[in-house]
CSV table of C-alpha atoms in Angstrom, one decimal:
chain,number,residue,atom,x,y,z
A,151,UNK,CA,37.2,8.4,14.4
A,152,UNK,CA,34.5,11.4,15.2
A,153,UNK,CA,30.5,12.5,15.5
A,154,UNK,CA,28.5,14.3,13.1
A,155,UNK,CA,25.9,17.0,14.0
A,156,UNK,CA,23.1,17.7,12.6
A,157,UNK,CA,21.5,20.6,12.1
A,158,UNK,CA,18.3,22.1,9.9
A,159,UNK,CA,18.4,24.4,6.8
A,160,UNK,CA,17.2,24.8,3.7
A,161,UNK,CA,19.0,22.9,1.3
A,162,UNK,CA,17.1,24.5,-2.1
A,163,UNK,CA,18.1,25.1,-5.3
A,164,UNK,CA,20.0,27.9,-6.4
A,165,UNK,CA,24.2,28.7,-7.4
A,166,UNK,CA,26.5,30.8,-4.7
A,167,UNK,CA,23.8,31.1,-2.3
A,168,UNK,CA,24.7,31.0,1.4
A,169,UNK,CA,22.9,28.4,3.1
A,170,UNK,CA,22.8,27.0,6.8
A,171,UNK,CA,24.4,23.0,5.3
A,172,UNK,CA,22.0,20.4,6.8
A,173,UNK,CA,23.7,17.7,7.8
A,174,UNK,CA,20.0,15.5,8.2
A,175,UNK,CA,18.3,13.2,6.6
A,176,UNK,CA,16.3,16.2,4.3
A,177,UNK,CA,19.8,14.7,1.9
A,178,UNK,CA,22.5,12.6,0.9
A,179,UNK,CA,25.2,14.7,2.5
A,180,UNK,CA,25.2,13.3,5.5
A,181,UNK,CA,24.7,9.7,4.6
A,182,UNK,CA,27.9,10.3,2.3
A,183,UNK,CA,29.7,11.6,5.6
A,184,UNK,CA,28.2,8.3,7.4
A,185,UNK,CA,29.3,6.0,4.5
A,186,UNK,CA,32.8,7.7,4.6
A,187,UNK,CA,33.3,6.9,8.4
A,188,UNK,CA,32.6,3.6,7.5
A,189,UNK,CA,34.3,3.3,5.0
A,190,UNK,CA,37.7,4.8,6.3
A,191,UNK,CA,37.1,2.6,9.5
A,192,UNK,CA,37.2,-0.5,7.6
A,193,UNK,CA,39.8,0.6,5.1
A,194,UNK,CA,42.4,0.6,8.4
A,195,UNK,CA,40.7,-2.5,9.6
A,196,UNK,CA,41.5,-4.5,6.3
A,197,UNK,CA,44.6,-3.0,6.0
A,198,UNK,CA,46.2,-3.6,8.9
A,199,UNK,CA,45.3,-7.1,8.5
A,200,UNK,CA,46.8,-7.3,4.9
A,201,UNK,CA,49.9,-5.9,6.5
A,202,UNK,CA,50.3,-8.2,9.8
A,203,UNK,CA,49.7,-11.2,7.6
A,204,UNK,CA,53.2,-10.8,5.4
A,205,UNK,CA,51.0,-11.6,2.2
A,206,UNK,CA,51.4,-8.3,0.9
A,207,UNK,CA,51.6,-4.4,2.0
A,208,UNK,CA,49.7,-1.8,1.4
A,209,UNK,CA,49.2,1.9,1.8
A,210,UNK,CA,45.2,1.8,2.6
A,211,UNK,CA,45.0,2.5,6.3
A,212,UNK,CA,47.0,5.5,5.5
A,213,UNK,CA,44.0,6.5,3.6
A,214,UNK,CA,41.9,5.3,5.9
A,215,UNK,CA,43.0,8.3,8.5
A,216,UNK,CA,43.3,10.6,6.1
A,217,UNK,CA,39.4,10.0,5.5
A,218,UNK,CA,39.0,10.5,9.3
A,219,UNK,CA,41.3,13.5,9.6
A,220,UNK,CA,39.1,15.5,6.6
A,221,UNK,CA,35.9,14.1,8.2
A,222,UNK,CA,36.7,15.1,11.6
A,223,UNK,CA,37.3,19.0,10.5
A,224,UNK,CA,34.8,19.4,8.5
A,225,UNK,CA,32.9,18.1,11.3
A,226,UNK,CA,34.0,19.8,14.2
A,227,UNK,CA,33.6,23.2,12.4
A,228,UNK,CA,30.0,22.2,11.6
A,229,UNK,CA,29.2,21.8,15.4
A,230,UNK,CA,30.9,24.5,16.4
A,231,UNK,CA,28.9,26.5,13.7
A,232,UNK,CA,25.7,25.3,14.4
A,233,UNK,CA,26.0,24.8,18.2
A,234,UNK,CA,27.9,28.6,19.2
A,235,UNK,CA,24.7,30.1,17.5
A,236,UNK,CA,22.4,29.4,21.0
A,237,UNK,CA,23.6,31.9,23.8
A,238,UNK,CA,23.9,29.0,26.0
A,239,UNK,CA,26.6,26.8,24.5
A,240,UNK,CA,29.7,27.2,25.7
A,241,UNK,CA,33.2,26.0,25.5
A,242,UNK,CA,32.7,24.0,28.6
A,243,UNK,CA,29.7,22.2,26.7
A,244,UNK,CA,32.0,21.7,23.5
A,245,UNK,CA,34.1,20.3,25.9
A,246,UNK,CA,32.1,17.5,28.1
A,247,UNK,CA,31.0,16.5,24.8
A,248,UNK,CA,34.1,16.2,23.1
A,249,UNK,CA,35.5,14.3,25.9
A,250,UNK,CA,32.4,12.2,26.1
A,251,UNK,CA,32.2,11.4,22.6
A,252,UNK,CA,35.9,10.0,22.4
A,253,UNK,CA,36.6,8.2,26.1
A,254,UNK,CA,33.2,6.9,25.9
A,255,UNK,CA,34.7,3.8,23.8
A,256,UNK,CA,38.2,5.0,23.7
A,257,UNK,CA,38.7,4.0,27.7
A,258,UNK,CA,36.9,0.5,27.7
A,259,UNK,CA,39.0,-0.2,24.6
A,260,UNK,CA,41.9,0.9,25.9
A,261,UNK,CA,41.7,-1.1,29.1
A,262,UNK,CA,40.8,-4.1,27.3
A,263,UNK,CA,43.4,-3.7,24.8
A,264,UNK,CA,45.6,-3.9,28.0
A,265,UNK,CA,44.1,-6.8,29.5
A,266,UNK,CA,44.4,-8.7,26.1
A,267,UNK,CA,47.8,-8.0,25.8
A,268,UNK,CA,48.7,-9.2,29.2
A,269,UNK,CA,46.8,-12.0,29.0
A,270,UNK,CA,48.6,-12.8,25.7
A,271,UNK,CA,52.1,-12.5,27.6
A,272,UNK,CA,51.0,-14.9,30.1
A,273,UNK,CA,49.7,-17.3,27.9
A,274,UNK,CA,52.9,-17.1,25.8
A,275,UNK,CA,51.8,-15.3,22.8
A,276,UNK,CA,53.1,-12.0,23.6
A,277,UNK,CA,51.4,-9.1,21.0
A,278,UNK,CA,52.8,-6.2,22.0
A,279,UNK,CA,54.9,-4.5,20.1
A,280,UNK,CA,55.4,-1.4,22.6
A,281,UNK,CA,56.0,-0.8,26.3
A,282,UNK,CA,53.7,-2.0,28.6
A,283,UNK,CA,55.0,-0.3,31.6
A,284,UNK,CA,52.8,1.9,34.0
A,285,UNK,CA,54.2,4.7,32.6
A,286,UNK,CA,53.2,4.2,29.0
A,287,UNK,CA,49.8,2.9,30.8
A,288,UNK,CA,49.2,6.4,32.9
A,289,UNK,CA,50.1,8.0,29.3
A,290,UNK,CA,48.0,6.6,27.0
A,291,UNK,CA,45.1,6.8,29.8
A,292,UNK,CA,45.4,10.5,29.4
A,293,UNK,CA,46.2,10.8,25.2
A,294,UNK,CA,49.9,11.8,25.9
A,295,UNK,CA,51.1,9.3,23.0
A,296,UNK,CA,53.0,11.1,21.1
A,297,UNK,CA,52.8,14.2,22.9
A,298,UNK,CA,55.5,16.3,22.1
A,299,UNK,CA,55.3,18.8,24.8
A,300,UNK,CA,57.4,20.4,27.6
A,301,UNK,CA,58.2,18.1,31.1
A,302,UNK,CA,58.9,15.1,29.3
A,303,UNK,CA,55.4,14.3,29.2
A,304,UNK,CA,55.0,12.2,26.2
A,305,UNK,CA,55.1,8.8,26.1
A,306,UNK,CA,55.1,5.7,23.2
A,307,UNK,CA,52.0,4.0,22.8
A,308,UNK,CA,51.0,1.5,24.7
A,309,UNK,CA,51.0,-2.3,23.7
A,310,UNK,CA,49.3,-3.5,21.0
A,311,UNK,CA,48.0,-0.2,20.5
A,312,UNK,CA,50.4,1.2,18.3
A,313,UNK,CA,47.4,2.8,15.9
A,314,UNK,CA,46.3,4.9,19.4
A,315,UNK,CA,48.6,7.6,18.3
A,316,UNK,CA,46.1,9.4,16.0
A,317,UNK,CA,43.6,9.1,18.5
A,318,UNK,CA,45.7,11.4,20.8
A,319,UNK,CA,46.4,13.9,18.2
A,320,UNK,CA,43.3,14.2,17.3
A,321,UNK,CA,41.7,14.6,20.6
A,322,UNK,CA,44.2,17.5,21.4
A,323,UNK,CA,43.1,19.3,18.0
A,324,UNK,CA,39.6,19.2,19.4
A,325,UNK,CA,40.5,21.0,22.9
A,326,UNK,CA,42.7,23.4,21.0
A,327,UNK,CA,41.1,24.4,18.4
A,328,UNK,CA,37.3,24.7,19.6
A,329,UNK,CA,39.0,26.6,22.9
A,330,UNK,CA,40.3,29.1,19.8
A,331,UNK,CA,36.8,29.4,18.5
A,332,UNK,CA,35.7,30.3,21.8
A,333,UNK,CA,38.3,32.8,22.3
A,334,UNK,CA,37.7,34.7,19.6
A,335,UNK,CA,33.2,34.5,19.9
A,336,UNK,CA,33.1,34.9,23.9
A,337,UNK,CA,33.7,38.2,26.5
A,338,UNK,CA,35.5,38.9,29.5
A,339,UNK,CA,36.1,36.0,31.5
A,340,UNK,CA,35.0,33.3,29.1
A,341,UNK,CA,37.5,34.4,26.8
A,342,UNK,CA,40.8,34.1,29.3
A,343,UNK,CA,39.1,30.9,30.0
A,344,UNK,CA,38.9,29.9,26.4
A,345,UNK,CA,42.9,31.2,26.1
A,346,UNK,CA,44.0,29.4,28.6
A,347,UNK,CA,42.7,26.5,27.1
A,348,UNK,CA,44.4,26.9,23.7
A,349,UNK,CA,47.5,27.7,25.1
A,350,UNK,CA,47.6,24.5,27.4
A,351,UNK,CA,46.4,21.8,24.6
A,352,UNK,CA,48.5,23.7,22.0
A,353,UNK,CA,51.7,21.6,22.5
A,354,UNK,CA,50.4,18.6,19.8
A,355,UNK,CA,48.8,20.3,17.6
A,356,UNK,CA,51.6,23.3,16.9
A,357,UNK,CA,54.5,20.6,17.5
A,358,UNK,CA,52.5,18.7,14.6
A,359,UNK,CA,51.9,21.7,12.3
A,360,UNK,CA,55.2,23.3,12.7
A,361,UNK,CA,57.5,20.4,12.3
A,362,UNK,CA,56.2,18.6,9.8
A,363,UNK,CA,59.1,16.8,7.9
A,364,UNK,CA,59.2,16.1,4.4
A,365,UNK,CA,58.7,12.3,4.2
A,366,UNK,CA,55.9,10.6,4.8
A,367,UNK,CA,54.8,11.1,8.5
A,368,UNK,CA,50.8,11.4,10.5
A,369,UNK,CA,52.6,14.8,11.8
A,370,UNK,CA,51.1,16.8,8.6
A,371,UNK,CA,47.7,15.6,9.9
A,372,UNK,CA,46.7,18.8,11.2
A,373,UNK,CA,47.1,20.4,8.4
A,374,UNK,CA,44.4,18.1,6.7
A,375,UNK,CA,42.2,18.4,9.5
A,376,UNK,CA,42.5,22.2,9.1
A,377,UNK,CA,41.9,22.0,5.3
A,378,UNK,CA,38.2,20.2,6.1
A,379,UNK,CA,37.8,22.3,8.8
A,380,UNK,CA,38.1,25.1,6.0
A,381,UNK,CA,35.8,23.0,3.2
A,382,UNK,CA,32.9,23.6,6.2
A,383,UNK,CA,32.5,27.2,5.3
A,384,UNK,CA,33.0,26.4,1.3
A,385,UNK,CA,30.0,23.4,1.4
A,386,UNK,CA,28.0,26.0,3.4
A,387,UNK,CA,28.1,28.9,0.9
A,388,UNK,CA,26.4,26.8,-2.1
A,389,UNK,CA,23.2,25.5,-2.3
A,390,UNK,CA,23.2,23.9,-5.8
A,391,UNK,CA,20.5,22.4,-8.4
A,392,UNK,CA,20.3,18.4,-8.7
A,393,UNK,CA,21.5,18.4,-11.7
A,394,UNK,CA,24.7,20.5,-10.5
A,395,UNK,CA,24.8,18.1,-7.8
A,396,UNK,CA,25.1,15.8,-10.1
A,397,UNK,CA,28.3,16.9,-11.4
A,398,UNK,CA,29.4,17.7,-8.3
A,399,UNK,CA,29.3,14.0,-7.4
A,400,UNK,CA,30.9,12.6,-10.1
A,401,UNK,CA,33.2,14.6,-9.9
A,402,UNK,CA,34.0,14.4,-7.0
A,403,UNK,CA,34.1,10.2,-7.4
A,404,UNK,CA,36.1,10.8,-10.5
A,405,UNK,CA,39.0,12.9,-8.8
A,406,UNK,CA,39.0,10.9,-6.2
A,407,UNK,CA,39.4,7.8,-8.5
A,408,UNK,CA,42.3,10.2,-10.2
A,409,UNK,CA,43.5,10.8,-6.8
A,410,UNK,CA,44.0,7.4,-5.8
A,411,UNK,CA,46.2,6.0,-9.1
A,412,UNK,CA,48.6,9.2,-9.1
A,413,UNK,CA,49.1,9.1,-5.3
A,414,UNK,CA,52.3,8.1,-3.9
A,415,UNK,CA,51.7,5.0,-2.9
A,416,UNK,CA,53.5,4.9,1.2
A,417,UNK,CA,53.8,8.6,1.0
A,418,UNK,CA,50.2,9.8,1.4
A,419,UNK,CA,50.8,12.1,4.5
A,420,UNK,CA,52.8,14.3,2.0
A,421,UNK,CA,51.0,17.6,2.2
A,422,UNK,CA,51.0,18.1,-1.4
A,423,UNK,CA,48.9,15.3,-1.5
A,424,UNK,CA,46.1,16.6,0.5
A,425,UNK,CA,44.4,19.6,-2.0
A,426,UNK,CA,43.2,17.6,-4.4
A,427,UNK,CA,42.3,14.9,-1.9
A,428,UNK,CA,40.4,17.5,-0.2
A,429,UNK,CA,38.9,18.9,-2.9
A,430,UNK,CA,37.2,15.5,-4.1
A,431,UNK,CA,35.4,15.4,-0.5
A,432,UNK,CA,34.0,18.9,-1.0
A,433,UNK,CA,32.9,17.9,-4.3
A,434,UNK,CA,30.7,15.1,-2.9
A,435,UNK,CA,29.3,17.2,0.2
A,436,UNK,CA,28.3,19.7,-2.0
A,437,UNK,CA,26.7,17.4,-4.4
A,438,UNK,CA,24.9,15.5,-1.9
A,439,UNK,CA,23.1,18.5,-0.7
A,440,UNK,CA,20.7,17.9,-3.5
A,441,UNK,CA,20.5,14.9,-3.8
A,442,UNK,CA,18.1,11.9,-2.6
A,443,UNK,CA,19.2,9.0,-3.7
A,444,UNK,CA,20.3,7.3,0.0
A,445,UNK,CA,17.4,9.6,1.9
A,446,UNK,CA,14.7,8.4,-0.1
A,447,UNK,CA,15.5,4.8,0.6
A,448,UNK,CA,14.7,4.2,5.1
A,449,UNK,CA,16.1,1.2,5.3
A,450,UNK,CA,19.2,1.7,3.0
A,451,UNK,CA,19.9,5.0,4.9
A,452,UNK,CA,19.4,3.1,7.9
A,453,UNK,CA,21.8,0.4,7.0
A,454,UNK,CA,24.2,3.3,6.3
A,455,UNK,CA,23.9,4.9,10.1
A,456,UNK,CA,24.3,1.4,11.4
A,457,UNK,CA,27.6,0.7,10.2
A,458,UNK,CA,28.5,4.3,10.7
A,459,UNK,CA,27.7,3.9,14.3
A,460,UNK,CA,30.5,1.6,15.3
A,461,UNK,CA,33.6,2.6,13.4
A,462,UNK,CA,35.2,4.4,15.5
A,463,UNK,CA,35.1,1.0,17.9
A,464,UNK,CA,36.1,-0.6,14.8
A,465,UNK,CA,39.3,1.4,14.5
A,466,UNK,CA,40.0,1.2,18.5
A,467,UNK,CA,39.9,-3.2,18.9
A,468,UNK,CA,40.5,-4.0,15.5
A,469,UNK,CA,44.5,-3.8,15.8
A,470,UNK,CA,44.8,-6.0,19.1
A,471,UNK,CA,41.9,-8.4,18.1
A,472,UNK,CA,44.0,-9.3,14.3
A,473,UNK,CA,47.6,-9.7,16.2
A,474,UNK,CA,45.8,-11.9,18.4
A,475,UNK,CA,44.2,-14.4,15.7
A,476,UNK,CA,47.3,-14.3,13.9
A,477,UNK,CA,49.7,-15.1,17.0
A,478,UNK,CA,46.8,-18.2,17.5
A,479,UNK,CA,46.8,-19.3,13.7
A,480,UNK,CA,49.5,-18.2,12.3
A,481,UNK,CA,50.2,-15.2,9.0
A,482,UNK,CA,48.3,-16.5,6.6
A,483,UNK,CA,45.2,-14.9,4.2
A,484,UNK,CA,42.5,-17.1,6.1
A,485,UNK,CA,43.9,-15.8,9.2
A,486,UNK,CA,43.8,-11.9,8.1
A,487,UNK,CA,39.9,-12.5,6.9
A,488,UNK,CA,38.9,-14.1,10.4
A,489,UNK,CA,40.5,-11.3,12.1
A,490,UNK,CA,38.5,-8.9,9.8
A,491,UNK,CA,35.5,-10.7,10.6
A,492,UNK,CA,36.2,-10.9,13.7
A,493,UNK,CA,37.0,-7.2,14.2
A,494,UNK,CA,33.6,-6.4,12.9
A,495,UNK,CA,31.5,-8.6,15.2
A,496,UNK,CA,33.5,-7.1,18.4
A,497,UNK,CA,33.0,-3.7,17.6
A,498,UNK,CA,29.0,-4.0,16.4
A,499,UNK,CA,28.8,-5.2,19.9
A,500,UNK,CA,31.3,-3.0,22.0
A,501,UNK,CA,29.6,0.1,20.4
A,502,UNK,CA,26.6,-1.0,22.0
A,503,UNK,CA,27.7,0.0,25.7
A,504,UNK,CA,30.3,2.6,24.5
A,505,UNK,CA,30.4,4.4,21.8
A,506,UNK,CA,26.7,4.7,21.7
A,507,UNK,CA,26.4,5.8,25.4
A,508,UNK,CA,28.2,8.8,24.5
A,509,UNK,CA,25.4,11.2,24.3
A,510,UNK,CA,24.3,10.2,27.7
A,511,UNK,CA,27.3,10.7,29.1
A,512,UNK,CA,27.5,13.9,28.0
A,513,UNK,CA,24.2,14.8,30.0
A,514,UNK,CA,25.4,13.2,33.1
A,515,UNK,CA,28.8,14.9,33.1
A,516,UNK,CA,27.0,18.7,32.3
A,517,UNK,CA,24.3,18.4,35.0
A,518,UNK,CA,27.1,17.8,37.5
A,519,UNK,CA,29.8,20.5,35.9
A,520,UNK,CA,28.4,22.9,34.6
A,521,UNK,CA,26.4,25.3,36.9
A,522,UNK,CA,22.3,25.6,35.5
A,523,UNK,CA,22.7,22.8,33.5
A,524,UNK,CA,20.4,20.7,35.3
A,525,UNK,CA,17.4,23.9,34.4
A,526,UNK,CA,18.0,24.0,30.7
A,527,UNK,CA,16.6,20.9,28.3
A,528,UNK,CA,19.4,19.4,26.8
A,529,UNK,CA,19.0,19.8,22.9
A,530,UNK,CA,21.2,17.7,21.3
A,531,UNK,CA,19.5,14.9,20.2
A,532,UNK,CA,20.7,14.5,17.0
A,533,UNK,CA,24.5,14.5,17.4
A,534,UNK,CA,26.2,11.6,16.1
């Protein structure tokens, strides 16, 4: 569900040695990260429609956001790496583009979502599954699914929207954990600033970290997104040789394979499942920092960005665009494959005037928030 940003640095040869990670096309690390994003996207897209059509049941968009959750960590602690080291970046910037890079396509989908369900109930297919009241619709316009927080502020999701709840918990990691990084790097008034802002988006992430039950439950998500978060600054203290990388790959492939048939299938959000899980992604980061397989090919690495570039509109329609081709035609597995299908065309085209807009709406918003903005070239070009 989340951006990658690149940065230079010299990749080279070499064991232990601290290195800036270059997340650009110089290797196959960040075309790994791409194909990931993709992958988890459809993952939850295939799944879901396995599951609505009664044919079967299965645990895959589980993994699907637990692919997300790592990605979005390791992720976010790369941008905040790279980014903090210019004397101009501030929280506010982390910010506008946080909030740009997720209500760019998470506000048109959500509206449509809406209008699709109620024109679904008046056409007497109803799809929703969850309130459609104004006061689940003011909620999920603001990310309080889910929230646990004081006032009574949280609310169910909306509609057909019942994936939407990650979406929320992740966007409230973002604000309070970048406003923490903040706190600690800035001075004076940029740090009560940055404090403020932790405190007040603390609610869902500490209500997810510190009641995590035992069972399975997205409320131990947070602590994955925290363990990629932490496999930033591991990947970025090794530079290794190809033929290290090498092993690094396979093994990372091979643990994850191991991972996969000694999981507990339904119980995945188990924390104990996570280190090795983990673990398998850093393997495969680290190994693709060497490596030039998917780099040396343009138009494979090109196909790679491409499908990469919509998956996190794939994940926002594909729920409400399956339970409405299978209220139409019925539970069956042709029915599940055309929603698939269906999902896929949608969001290659909804990204188009969304999700791929964010970086420009991130320019607009700064120039007209953030004071001198307008007198500084904005150098973020290659943010995902």
């Amino acid at each position: 569900m989340t951006e990658q940003a690149r940065a230079g640095g010299d990749c080279g040869s070499g064991t232990a040695a601290a290195a800036t990670l270059a997340l650009d096309d110089s290797n196959d690390a960040s075309l790994l990260l791409d194909g990931l994003r993709f992958c988890a996207a459809l993952m939850v897209c295939c799944g879901h429609a396995i599951n609505l059509s009664g044919c079967a049941w299965t645990s895959i968009p589980i993994i699907g956001v637990m692919i997300f959750f790592v990605l979005s960590g390791f992720l976010i602690a790369h941008t905040l790496h790279v980014k903090s080291a210019r004397p101009d970046y501030t929280l506010g910037d982390f910010l506008i583009e946080r909030v740009a890079r997720i209500y760019s396509a998470y506000l048109p989908a959500f509206l449509l979502i809406a209008a699709t369900d109620l024109a679904m109930a008046w056409a007497g297919h109803p799809i929703a599954t969850e309130p459609t009241g104004l006061r689940a619709f003011l909620g999920n316009l603001v990310m309080l699914q889910g929230y646990p927080g004081p006032l009574r502020l949280g609310v169910s999701t909306f509609g057909s929207g019942g994936h939407l709840t990650t979406v929320a918990a992740e966007f409230h990691i973002y604000l309070f954990v970048g406003a923490l990084f903040f706190a600690v790097i800035a001075r004076g008034r940029a740090r009560a600033m940055a404090i403020a802002c932790a405190f007040l988006a603390s609610a869902m992430p500490l209500g997810y970290f510190l009641f995590v039950p035992g069972e399975a439950s997205d409320r131990s998500l947070f602590v994955l997104w925290l363990m990629g978060f932490a496999a930033h600054a591991v990947a970025s203290a090794f530079a290794v040789d190809r033929g290290t990388s090498l092993l690094g790959v396979g093994g990372g492939l091979a643990l994850g394979v191991y991972w996969w048939l000694k999981r507990p299938v339904g119980n995945e959000y188990n924390i104990g499942c996570y280190p090795l899980f983990v673990l398998s992604f850093l393997l495969l980061v680290v190994g693709g920092r060497s490596l030039h397989f998917l780099s040396s090919s343009p138009r494979l690495a090109a196909a790679i960005r491409f499908l990469a570039s919509w998956s996190f509109s794939l994940f926002l329609v594909h729920f409400s665009v399956e339970k409405v081709i299978f209220a139409l035609c019925g539970r069956t597995l042709s029915a599940a494959l055309a929603g698939i299908g269906l999902s896929c065309v949608l969001a290659m085209v909804f990204a188009q005037f969304t999700e791929l807009r964010h970086k420009s709406l991130a320019v607009f918003l700064k120039r007209r928030l953030l004071p001198g903005h307008r007198l500084r070239p904005y150098r973020d070009a290659h943010d995902r």
